Amino acid sequence: MDIDACIARLTGKDAKDAYAFAQQITAESWESDAWYPYFDQLAALLRHKNSLVRNRAISILAANARWDTDGKFDALLDEYLSHVTDRKPITARQCVAALPEIAAAKPELIPQIRAALEQADLSGYPDSMQPLILKDIVTVLRKIDGEHDERDRSN
């Protein structure tokens, strides 16, 4: 696989193709660890200036958390969680929505995820977006709590 060509496609000007390709990678990542060897290259996309590229990286990385036996996601967690308050509210919502998948794959990260959600400063967003993001955060916290409680009961 030519990862440079894949990154170029994910960051290309054809947004429709880049989105479809990201969806394909995400779906493949739910099924196998085929994309995990490229985790570091994909993680670099979290720093991309284009919020659509950051959105794609958020989804792909969340899907790959289940394959992370090397602690790469753990090392990336602070940077990943910084997108809970990304300057673009849609990216923030995308990040928040992906967190239950990460919590399920890596329950040891739940305390850090919870702290990031509980401490998120939404004051920088337009008044119309703040309640939406807050609702997303509350939904995710409840979901994480529910999954965490299920694990505790089954152990």
Short mmCIF file of N, CA and C in Angstrom, two decimals:
data_model
loop_
_atom_site.label_atom_id
_atom_site.label_comp_id
_atom_site.label_asym_id
_atom_site.label_seq_id
_atom_site.Cartn_x
_atom_site.Cartn_y
_atom_site.Cartn_z
N MET A 1 0.85 -1.18 0.00
CA MET A 1 0.00 0.00 0.00
C MET A 1 0.89 1.24 0.00
N ASP A 2 0.56 2.19 -0.82
CA ASP A 2 1.31 3.45 -0.89
C ASP A 2 0.62 4.45 0.04
N ILE A 3 1.12 4.54 1.27
CA ILE A 3 0.48 5.40 2.26
C ILE A 3 0.53 6.86 1.84
N ASP A 4 1.58 7.27 1.15
CA ASP A 4 1.66 8.67 0.70
C ASP A 4 0.52 8.99 -0.27
N ALA A 5 0.22 8.05 -1.16
CA ALA A 5 -0.89 8.25 -2.09
C ALA A 5 -2.22 8.28 -1.34
N CYS A 6 -2.34 7.45 -0.33
CA CYS A 6 -3.57 7.43 0.48
C CYS A 6 -3.74 8.74 1.23
N ILE A 7 -2.67 9.24 1.82
CA ILE A 7 -2.73 10.53 2.53
C ILE A 7 -3.08 11.64 1.55
N ALA A 8 -2.49 11.60 0.37
CA ALA A 8 -2.80 12.61 -0.65
C ALA A 8 -4.29 12.57 -1.01
N ARG A 9 -4.83 11.38 -1.09
CA ARG A 9 -6.26 11.24 -1.42
C ARG A 9 -7.13 11.75 -0.27
N LEU A 10 -6.73 11.47 0.96
CA LEU A 10 -7.49 11.94 2.13
C LEU A 10 -7.44 13.46 2.28
N THR A 11 -6.41 14.08 1.75
CA THR A 11 -6.23 15.53 1.89
C THR A 11 -6.46 16.27 0.58
N GLY A 12 -6.89 15.54 -0.44
CA GLY A 12 -7.05 16.13 -1.77
C GLY A 12 -8.19 17.12 -1.88
N LYS A 13 -8.22 17.80 -3.01
CA LYS A 13 -9.22 18.83 -3.25
C LYS A 13 -10.61 18.27 -3.52
N ASP A 14 -10.68 17.02 -3.95
CA ASP A 14 -11.98 16.39 -4.23
C ASP A 14 -12.56 15.90 -2.90
N ALA A 15 -13.32 16.78 -2.26
CA ALA A 15 -13.83 16.49 -0.92
C ALA A 15 -14.74 15.27 -0.92
N LYS A 16 -15.51 15.10 -1.95
CA LYS A 16 -16.43 13.96 -2.01
C LYS A 16 -15.65 12.64 -2.05
N ASP A 17 -14.61 12.60 -2.87
CA ASP A 17 -13.77 11.40 -2.96
C ASP A 17 -13.02 11.17 -1.64
N ALA A 18 -12.48 12.24 -1.06
CA ALA A 18 -11.73 12.11 0.19
C ALA A 18 -12.63 11.59 1.30
N TYR A 19 -13.86 12.09 1.36
CA TYR A 19 -14.81 11.62 2.38
C TYR A 19 -15.14 10.14 2.17
N ALA A 20 -15.42 9.78 0.92
CA ALA A 20 -15.75 8.37 0.62
C ALA A 20 -14.57 7.46 0.96
N PHE A 21 -13.36 7.90 0.64
CA PHE A 21 -12.18 7.11 0.94
C PHE A 21 -11.99 6.97 2.46
N ALA A 22 -12.22 8.05 3.20
CA ALA A 22 -12.12 7.99 4.65
C ALA A 22 -13.16 7.02 5.22
N GLN A 23 -14.37 7.05 4.68
CA GLN A 23 -15.41 6.12 5.12
C GLN A 23 -14.98 4.67 4.85
N GLN A 24 -14.37 4.44 3.70
CA GLN A 24 -13.89 3.11 3.35
C GLN A 24 -12.81 2.64 4.33
N ILE A 25 -11.86 3.52 4.62
CA ILE A 25 -10.78 3.17 5.55
C ILE A 25 -11.36 2.90 6.94
N THR A 26 -12.31 3.72 7.36
CA THR A 26 -12.93 3.53 8.67
C THR A 26 -13.64 2.18 8.74
N ALA A 27 -14.40 1.86 7.71
CA ALA A 27 -15.11 0.57 7.68
C ALA A 27 -14.13 -0.60 7.69
N GLU A 28 -13.07 -0.49 6.90
CA GLU A 28 -12.05 -1.55 6.87
C GLU A 28 -11.37 -1.67 8.23
N SER A 29 -11.22 -0.55 8.92
CA SER A 29 -10.55 -0.55 10.22
C SER A 29 -11.41 -1.19 11.30
N TRP A 30 -12.70 -1.20 11.13
CA TRP A 30 -13.56 -1.91 12.08
C TRP A 30 -13.38 -3.42 11.93
N GLU A 31 -13.03 -3.86 10.73
CA GLU A 31 -12.95 -5.28 10.42
C GLU A 31 -11.55 -5.88 10.61
N SER A 32 -10.52 -5.07 10.37
CA SER A 32 -9.16 -5.62 10.45
C SER A 32 -8.17 -4.52 10.84
N ASP A 33 -6.96 -4.96 11.14
CA ASP A 33 -5.90 -4.01 11.52
C ASP A 33 -5.05 -3.58 10.33
N ALA A 34 -5.59 -3.70 9.12
CA ALA A 34 -4.83 -3.40 7.90
C ALA A 34 -4.29 -1.97 7.87
N TRP A 35 -5.00 -1.03 8.48
CA TRP A 35 -4.57 0.37 8.46
C TRP A 35 -3.75 0.76 9.70
N TYR A 36 -3.74 -0.08 10.71
CA TYR A 36 -3.03 0.26 11.94
C TYR A 36 -1.53 0.53 11.72
N PRO A 37 -0.84 -0.19 10.83
CA PRO A 37 0.58 0.12 10.62
C PRO A 37 0.84 1.57 10.17
N TYR A 38 -0.20 2.24 9.71
CA TYR A 38 -0.07 3.62 9.21
C TYR A 38 -0.62 4.63 10.23
N PHE A 39 -0.80 4.17 11.46
CA PHE A 39 -1.39 5.00 12.51
C PHE A 39 -0.70 6.35 12.63
N ASP A 40 0.63 6.36 12.65
CA ASP A 40 1.36 7.61 12.86
C ASP A 40 1.11 8.60 11.72
N GLN A 41 1.10 8.10 10.48
CA GLN A 41 0.85 8.98 9.33
C GLN A 41 -0.58 9.52 9.38
N LEU A 42 -1.52 8.67 9.78
CA LEU A 42 -2.91 9.10 9.88
C LEU A 42 -3.09 10.08 11.04
N ALA A 43 -2.38 9.84 12.14
CA ALA A 43 -2.47 10.73 13.30
C ALA A 43 -1.98 12.14 12.96
N ALA A 44 -1.02 12.25 12.08
CA ALA A 44 -0.51 13.56 11.67
C ALA A 44 -1.62 14.42 11.05
N LEU A 45 -2.64 13.78 10.51
CA LEU A 45 -3.74 14.52 9.89
C LEU A 45 -4.57 15.29 10.92
N LEU A 46 -4.45 14.95 12.20
CA LEU A 46 -5.15 15.70 13.24
C LEU A 46 -4.68 17.15 13.29
N ARG A 47 -3.49 17.41 12.76
CA ARG A 47 -2.92 18.76 12.78
C ARG A 47 -3.16 19.51 11.47
N HIS A 48 -3.91 18.91 10.56
CA HIS A 48 -4.14 19.53 9.25
C HIS A 48 -4.95 20.81 9.40
N LYS A 49 -4.65 21.79 8.55
CA LYS A 49 -5.36 23.07 8.63
C LYS A 49 -6.82 22.96 8.21
N ASN A 50 -7.14 21.98 7.38
CA ASN A 50 -8.51 21.80 6.89
C ASN A 50 -9.29 20.94 7.89
N SER A 51 -10.39 21.48 8.40
CA SER A 51 -11.17 20.76 9.40
C SER A 51 -11.78 19.48 8.83
N LEU A 52 -12.07 19.43 7.55
CA LEU A 52 -12.61 18.21 6.96
C LEU A 52 -11.59 17.08 7.03
N VAL A 53 -10.33 17.42 6.83
CA VAL A 53 -9.27 16.41 6.95
C VAL A 53 -9.16 15.95 8.40
N ARG A 54 -9.25 16.90 9.33
CA ARG A 54 -9.20 16.52 10.75
C ARG A 54 -10.37 15.59 11.08
N ASN A 55 -11.55 15.88 10.55
CA ASN A 55 -12.72 15.01 10.77
C ASN A 55 -12.43 13.59 10.30
N ARG A 56 -11.85 13.46 9.12
CA ARG A 56 -11.54 12.13 8.57
C ARG A 56 -10.57 11.40 9.49
N ALA A 57 -9.55 12.10 9.94
CA ALA A 57 -8.54 11.49 10.82
C ALA A 57 -9.18 11.04 12.13
N ILE A 58 -10.07 11.84 12.68
CA ILE A 58 -10.74 11.50 13.94
C ILE A 58 -11.47 10.17 13.81
N SER A 59 -12.21 10.00 12.74
CA SER A 59 -12.97 8.75 12.54
C SER A 59 -12.07 7.56 12.31
N ILE A 60 -11.07 7.73 11.47
CA ILE A 60 -10.17 6.63 11.15
C ILE A 60 -9.39 6.18 12.39
N LEU A 61 -8.89 7.14 13.14
CA LEU A 61 -8.12 6.79 14.33
C LEU A 61 -8.98 6.11 15.39
N ALA A 62 -10.21 6.58 15.55
CA ALA A 62 -11.11 5.94 16.52
C ALA A 62 -11.35 4.49 16.14
N ALA A 63 -11.53 4.23 14.85
CA ALA A 63 -11.77 2.85 14.39
C ALA A 63 -10.54 1.98 14.59
N ASN A 64 -9.37 2.59 14.61
CA ASN A 64 -8.13 1.83 14.79
C ASN A 64 -7.72 1.65 16.25
N ALA A 65 -8.42 2.31 17.16
CA ALA A 65 -8.07 2.19 18.58
C ALA A 65 -8.14 0.73 19.03
N ARG A 66 -9.05 -0.02 18.47
CA ARG A 66 -9.23 -1.43 18.87
C ARG A 66 -8.01 -2.28 18.55
N TRP A 67 -7.18 -1.85 17.62
CA TRP A 67 -6.01 -2.65 17.21
C TRP A 67 -4.74 -2.18 17.90
N ASP A 68 -4.84 -1.16 18.73
CA ASP A 68 -3.66 -0.53 19.30
C ASP A 68 -3.09 -1.34 20.46
N THR A 69 -2.10 -2.16 20.16
CA THR A 69 -1.41 -2.92 21.19
C THR A 69 -0.07 -2.27 21.54
N ASP A 70 0.28 -1.22 20.80
CA ASP A 70 1.58 -0.56 20.99
C ASP A 70 1.48 0.71 21.84
N GLY A 71 0.28 1.06 22.28
CA GLY A 71 0.11 2.27 23.08
C GLY A 71 0.18 3.56 22.28
N LYS A 72 0.04 3.45 20.97
CA LYS A 72 0.11 4.66 20.13
C LYS A 72 -1.05 5.60 20.41
N PHE A 73 -2.25 5.01 20.59
CA PHE A 73 -3.40 5.88 20.86
C PHE A 73 -3.25 6.54 22.22
N ASP A 74 -2.73 5.81 23.19
CA ASP A 74 -2.51 6.37 24.52
C ASP A 74 -1.60 7.60 24.44
N ALA A 75 -0.55 7.48 23.65
CA ALA A 75 0.41 8.58 23.50
C ALA A 75 -0.22 9.76 22.75
N LEU A 76 -1.18 9.48 21.91
CA LEU A 76 -1.83 10.51 21.09
C LEU A 76 -3.03 11.13 21.79
N LEU A 77 -3.46 10.55 22.89
CA LEU A 77 -4.74 10.90 23.48
C LEU A 77 -4.92 12.39 23.75
N ASP A 78 -3.94 13.05 24.33
CA ASP A 78 -4.09 14.47 24.63
C ASP A 78 -4.35 15.28 23.36
N GLU A 79 -3.59 14.98 22.32
CA GLU A 79 -3.80 15.69 21.06
C GLU A 79 -5.18 15.38 20.49
N TYR A 80 -5.56 14.12 20.53
CA TYR A 80 -6.89 13.72 20.03
C TYR A 80 -7.98 14.46 20.80
N LEU A 81 -7.87 14.46 22.13
CA LEU A 81 -8.89 15.10 22.96
C LEU A 81 -8.92 16.61 22.81
N SER A 82 -7.85 17.20 22.32
CA SER A 82 -7.87 18.65 22.08
C SER A 82 -8.94 19.02 21.06
N HIS A 83 -9.35 18.06 20.27
CA HIS A 83 -10.38 18.32 19.25
C HIS A 83 -11.79 18.31 19.82
N VAL A 84 -11.93 17.95 21.10
CA VAL A 84 -13.23 18.09 21.77
C VAL A 84 -13.65 19.56 21.72
N THR A 85 -12.67 20.44 21.71
CA THR A 85 -12.94 21.88 21.57
C THR A 85 -12.21 22.45 20.35
N ASP A 86 -12.21 21.70 19.27
CA ASP A 86 -11.62 22.17 18.00
C ASP A 86 -12.24 23.51 17.63
N ARG A 87 -11.46 24.32 16.94
CA ARG A 87 -11.98 25.64 16.57
C ARG A 87 -13.21 25.56 15.66
N LYS A 88 -13.37 24.45 14.98
CA LYS A 88 -14.56 24.23 14.15
C LYS A 88 -15.55 23.37 14.93
N PRO A 89 -16.75 23.87 15.19
CA PRO A 89 -17.69 23.10 16.01
C PRO A 89 -18.08 21.74 15.41
N ILE A 90 -18.11 21.62 14.12
CA ILE A 90 -18.45 20.33 13.50
C ILE A 90 -17.36 19.30 13.81
N THR A 91 -16.12 19.73 13.81
CA THR A 91 -15.01 18.84 14.14
C THR A 91 -15.07 18.46 15.62
N ALA A 92 -15.42 19.41 16.45
CA ALA A 92 -15.57 19.10 17.88
C ALA A 92 -16.65 18.04 18.07
N ARG A 93 -17.76 18.20 17.38
CA ARG A 93 -18.86 17.23 17.50
C ARG A 93 -18.43 15.86 16.98
N GLN A 94 -17.66 15.84 15.91
CA GLN A 94 -17.16 14.58 15.35
C GLN A 94 -16.27 13.89 16.37
N CYS A 95 -15.41 14.64 17.01
CA CYS A 95 -14.50 14.08 18.00
C CYS A 95 -15.29 13.52 19.19
N VAL A 96 -16.21 14.30 19.70
CA VAL A 96 -17.02 13.85 20.84
C VAL A 96 -17.76 12.56 20.48
N ALA A 97 -18.34 12.53 19.29
CA ALA A 97 -19.12 11.36 18.86
C ALA A 97 -18.26 10.10 18.74
N ALA A 98 -16.97 10.26 18.47
CA ALA A 98 -16.08 9.10 18.29
C ALA A 98 -15.58 8.54 19.63
N LEU A 99 -15.73 9.28 20.70
CA LEU A 99 -15.14 8.88 21.98
C LEU A 99 -15.69 7.58 22.57
N PRO A 100 -16.98 7.26 22.42
CA PRO A 100 -17.43 5.97 22.95
C PRO A 100 -16.73 4.78 22.30
N GLU A 101 -16.41 4.90 21.03
CA GLU A 101 -15.69 3.83 20.34
C GLU A 101 -14.30 3.64 20.95
N ILE A 102 -13.65 4.74 21.26
CA ILE A 102 -12.33 4.68 21.87
C ILE A 102 -12.43 4.13 23.30
N ALA A 103 -13.43 4.59 24.03
CA ALA A 103 -13.62 4.11 25.40
C ALA A 103 -13.89 2.61 25.43
N ALA A 104 -14.64 2.12 24.47
CA ALA A 104 -14.93 0.68 24.42
C ALA A 104 -13.66 -0.12 24.10
N ALA A 105 -12.82 0.42 23.22
CA ALA A 105 -11.60 -0.28 22.82
C ALA A 105 -10.51 -0.17 23.88
N LYS A 106 -10.49 0.95 24.58
CA LYS A 106 -9.41 1.23 25.52
C LYS A 106 -10.00 1.79 26.81
N PRO A 107 -10.66 0.95 27.60
CA PRO A 107 -11.34 1.44 28.80
C PRO A 107 -10.41 2.12 29.80
N GLU A 108 -9.14 1.81 29.74
CA GLU A 108 -8.19 2.45 30.65
C GLU A 108 -8.06 3.95 30.38
N LEU A 109 -8.53 4.40 29.22
CA LEU A 109 -8.45 5.83 28.87
C LEU A 109 -9.70 6.60 29.30
N ILE A 110 -10.69 5.90 29.83
CA ILE A 110 -11.96 6.56 30.19
C ILE A 110 -11.76 7.73 31.16
N PRO A 111 -10.92 7.61 32.19
CA PRO A 111 -10.77 8.78 33.08
C PRO A 111 -10.30 10.04 32.35
N GLN A 112 -9.36 9.89 31.43
CA GLN A 112 -8.88 11.05 30.68
C GLN A 112 -9.95 11.57 29.73
N ILE A 113 -10.67 10.66 29.09
CA ILE A 113 -11.75 11.06 28.19
C ILE A 113 -12.81 11.82 28.97
N ARG A 114 -13.21 11.25 30.10
CA ARG A 114 -14.22 11.89 30.96
C ARG A 114 -13.77 13.29 31.37
N ALA A 115 -12.54 13.42 31.80
CA ALA A 115 -12.02 14.72 32.24
C ALA A 115 -12.06 15.74 31.10
N ALA A 116 -11.68 15.32 29.92
CA ALA A 116 -11.69 16.24 28.78
C ALA A 116 -13.11 16.71 28.47
N LEU A 117 -14.06 15.80 28.55
CA LEU A 117 -15.45 16.15 28.28
C LEU A 117 -16.00 17.07 29.37
N GLU A 118 -15.72 16.74 30.61
CA GLU A 118 -16.25 17.53 31.72
C GLU A 118 -15.63 18.92 31.80
N GLN A 119 -14.40 19.07 31.32
CA GLN A 119 -13.69 20.35 31.40
C GLN A 119 -13.76 21.15 30.10
N ALA A 120 -14.48 20.65 29.11
CA ALA A 120 -14.53 21.32 27.81
C ALA A 120 -15.13 22.72 27.95
N ASP A 121 -14.39 23.70 27.47
CA ASP A 121 -14.85 25.09 27.49
C ASP A 121 -15.50 25.38 26.14
N LEU A 122 -16.81 25.51 26.16
CA LEU A 122 -17.57 25.72 24.93
C LEU A 122 -17.85 27.19 24.65
N SER A 123 -17.30 28.07 25.46
CA SER A 123 -17.61 29.50 25.34
C SER A 123 -17.12 30.11 24.03
N GLY A 124 -16.19 29.47 23.35
CA GLY A 124 -15.69 30.01 22.10
C GLY A 124 -16.58 29.73 20.90
N TYR A 125 -17.62 28.96 21.10
CA TYR A 125 -18.52 28.61 20.00
C TYR A 125 -19.71 29.56 19.95
N PRO A 126 -20.28 29.71 18.78
CA PRO A 126 -21.49 30.54 18.68
C PRO A 126 -22.59 29.98 19.60
N ASP A 127 -23.44 30.88 20.07
CA ASP A 127 -24.52 30.48 20.98
C ASP A 127 -25.38 29.37 20.39
N SER A 128 -25.51 29.34 19.08
CA SER A 128 -26.34 28.31 18.44
C SER A 128 -25.70 26.93 18.51
N MET A 129 -24.37 26.87 18.63
CA MET A 129 -23.67 25.58 18.64
C MET A 129 -23.42 25.04 20.05
N GLN A 130 -23.30 25.91 21.01
CA GLN A 130 -22.97 25.47 22.38
C GLN A 130 -23.92 24.41 22.91
N PRO A 131 -25.25 24.60 22.79
CA PRO A 131 -26.15 23.57 23.32
C PRO A 131 -26.03 22.23 22.59
N LEU A 132 -25.74 22.27 21.30
CA LEU A 132 -25.59 21.03 20.53
C LEU A 132 -24.37 20.25 21.00
N ILE A 133 -23.27 20.94 21.16
CA ILE A 133 -22.04 20.27 21.60
C ILE A 133 -22.21 19.77 23.04
N LEU A 134 -22.84 20.58 23.88
CA LEU A 134 -23.08 20.16 25.26
C LEU A 134 -23.95 18.91 25.29
N LYS A 135 -24.97 18.87 24.47
CA LYS A 135 -25.84 17.69 24.41
C LYS A 135 -25.02 16.47 23.96
N ASP A 136 -24.15 16.65 22.97
CA ASP A 136 -23.29 15.55 22.52
C ASP A 136 -22.43 15.05 23.68
N ILE A 137 -21.85 15.97 24.42
CA ILE A 137 -20.97 15.61 25.53
C ILE A 137 -21.74 14.82 26.59
N VAL A 138 -22.92 15.29 26.96
CA VAL A 138 -23.74 14.61 27.96
C VAL A 138 -24.11 13.21 27.48
N THR A 139 -24.48 13.09 26.22
CA THR A 139 -24.83 11.79 25.64
C THR A 139 -23.65 10.83 25.72
N VAL A 140 -22.47 11.31 25.37
CA VAL A 140 -21.28 10.46 25.39
C VAL A 140 -20.91 10.08 26.81
N LEU A 141 -20.99 11.00 27.73
CA LEU A 141 -20.68 10.67 29.13
C LEU A 141 -21.62 9.58 29.64
N ARG A 142 -22.90 9.69 29.32
CA ARG A 142 -23.86 8.66 29.73
C ARG A 142 -23.54 7.32 29.09
N LYS A 143 -23.18 7.36 27.82
CA LYS A 143 -22.86 6.12 27.11
C LYS A 143 -21.62 5.47 27.71
N ILE A 144 -20.60 6.26 27.95
CA ILE A 144 -19.37 5.74 28.54
C ILE A 144 -19.65 5.17 29.92
N ASP A 145 -20.45 5.88 30.72
CA ASP A 145 -20.80 5.38 32.06
C ASP A 145 -21.55 4.06 31.96
N GLY A 146 -22.48 3.96 31.03
CA GLY A 146 -23.26 2.74 30.85
C GLY A 146 -22.39 1.56 30.46
N GLU A 147 -21.48 1.78 29.51
CA GLU A 147 -20.58 0.71 29.07
C GLU A 147 -19.62 0.33 30.18
N HIS A 148 -19.14 1.33 30.90
CA HIS A 148 -18.20 1.07 32.00
C HIS A 148 -18.89 0.27 33.10
N ASP A 149 -20.15 0.63 33.41
CA ASP A 149 -20.90 -0.10 34.42
C ASP A 149 -21.15 -1.54 33.99
N GLU A 150 -21.43 -1.74 32.69
CA GLU A 150 -21.65 -3.11 32.17
C GLU A 150 -20.39 -3.96 32.36
N ARG A 151 -19.23 -3.38 32.06
CA ARG A 151 -17.96 -4.10 32.21
C ARG A 151 -17.73 -4.47 33.67
N ASP A 152 -18.03 -3.52 34.58
CA ASP A 152 -17.82 -3.79 36.01
C ASP A 152 -18.70 -4.94 36.48
N ARG A 153 -19.93 -4.98 36.01
CA ARG A 153 -20.86 -6.02 36.43
C ARG A 153 -20.47 -7.39 35.86
N SER A 154 -19.85 -7.39 34.68
CA SER A 154 -19.51 -8.68 34.05
C SER A 154 -18.17 -9.22 34.57
N ASN A 155 -17.42 -8.42 35.31
CA ASN A 155 -16.13 -8.88 35.84
C ASN A 155 -16.28 -9.49 37.21
#
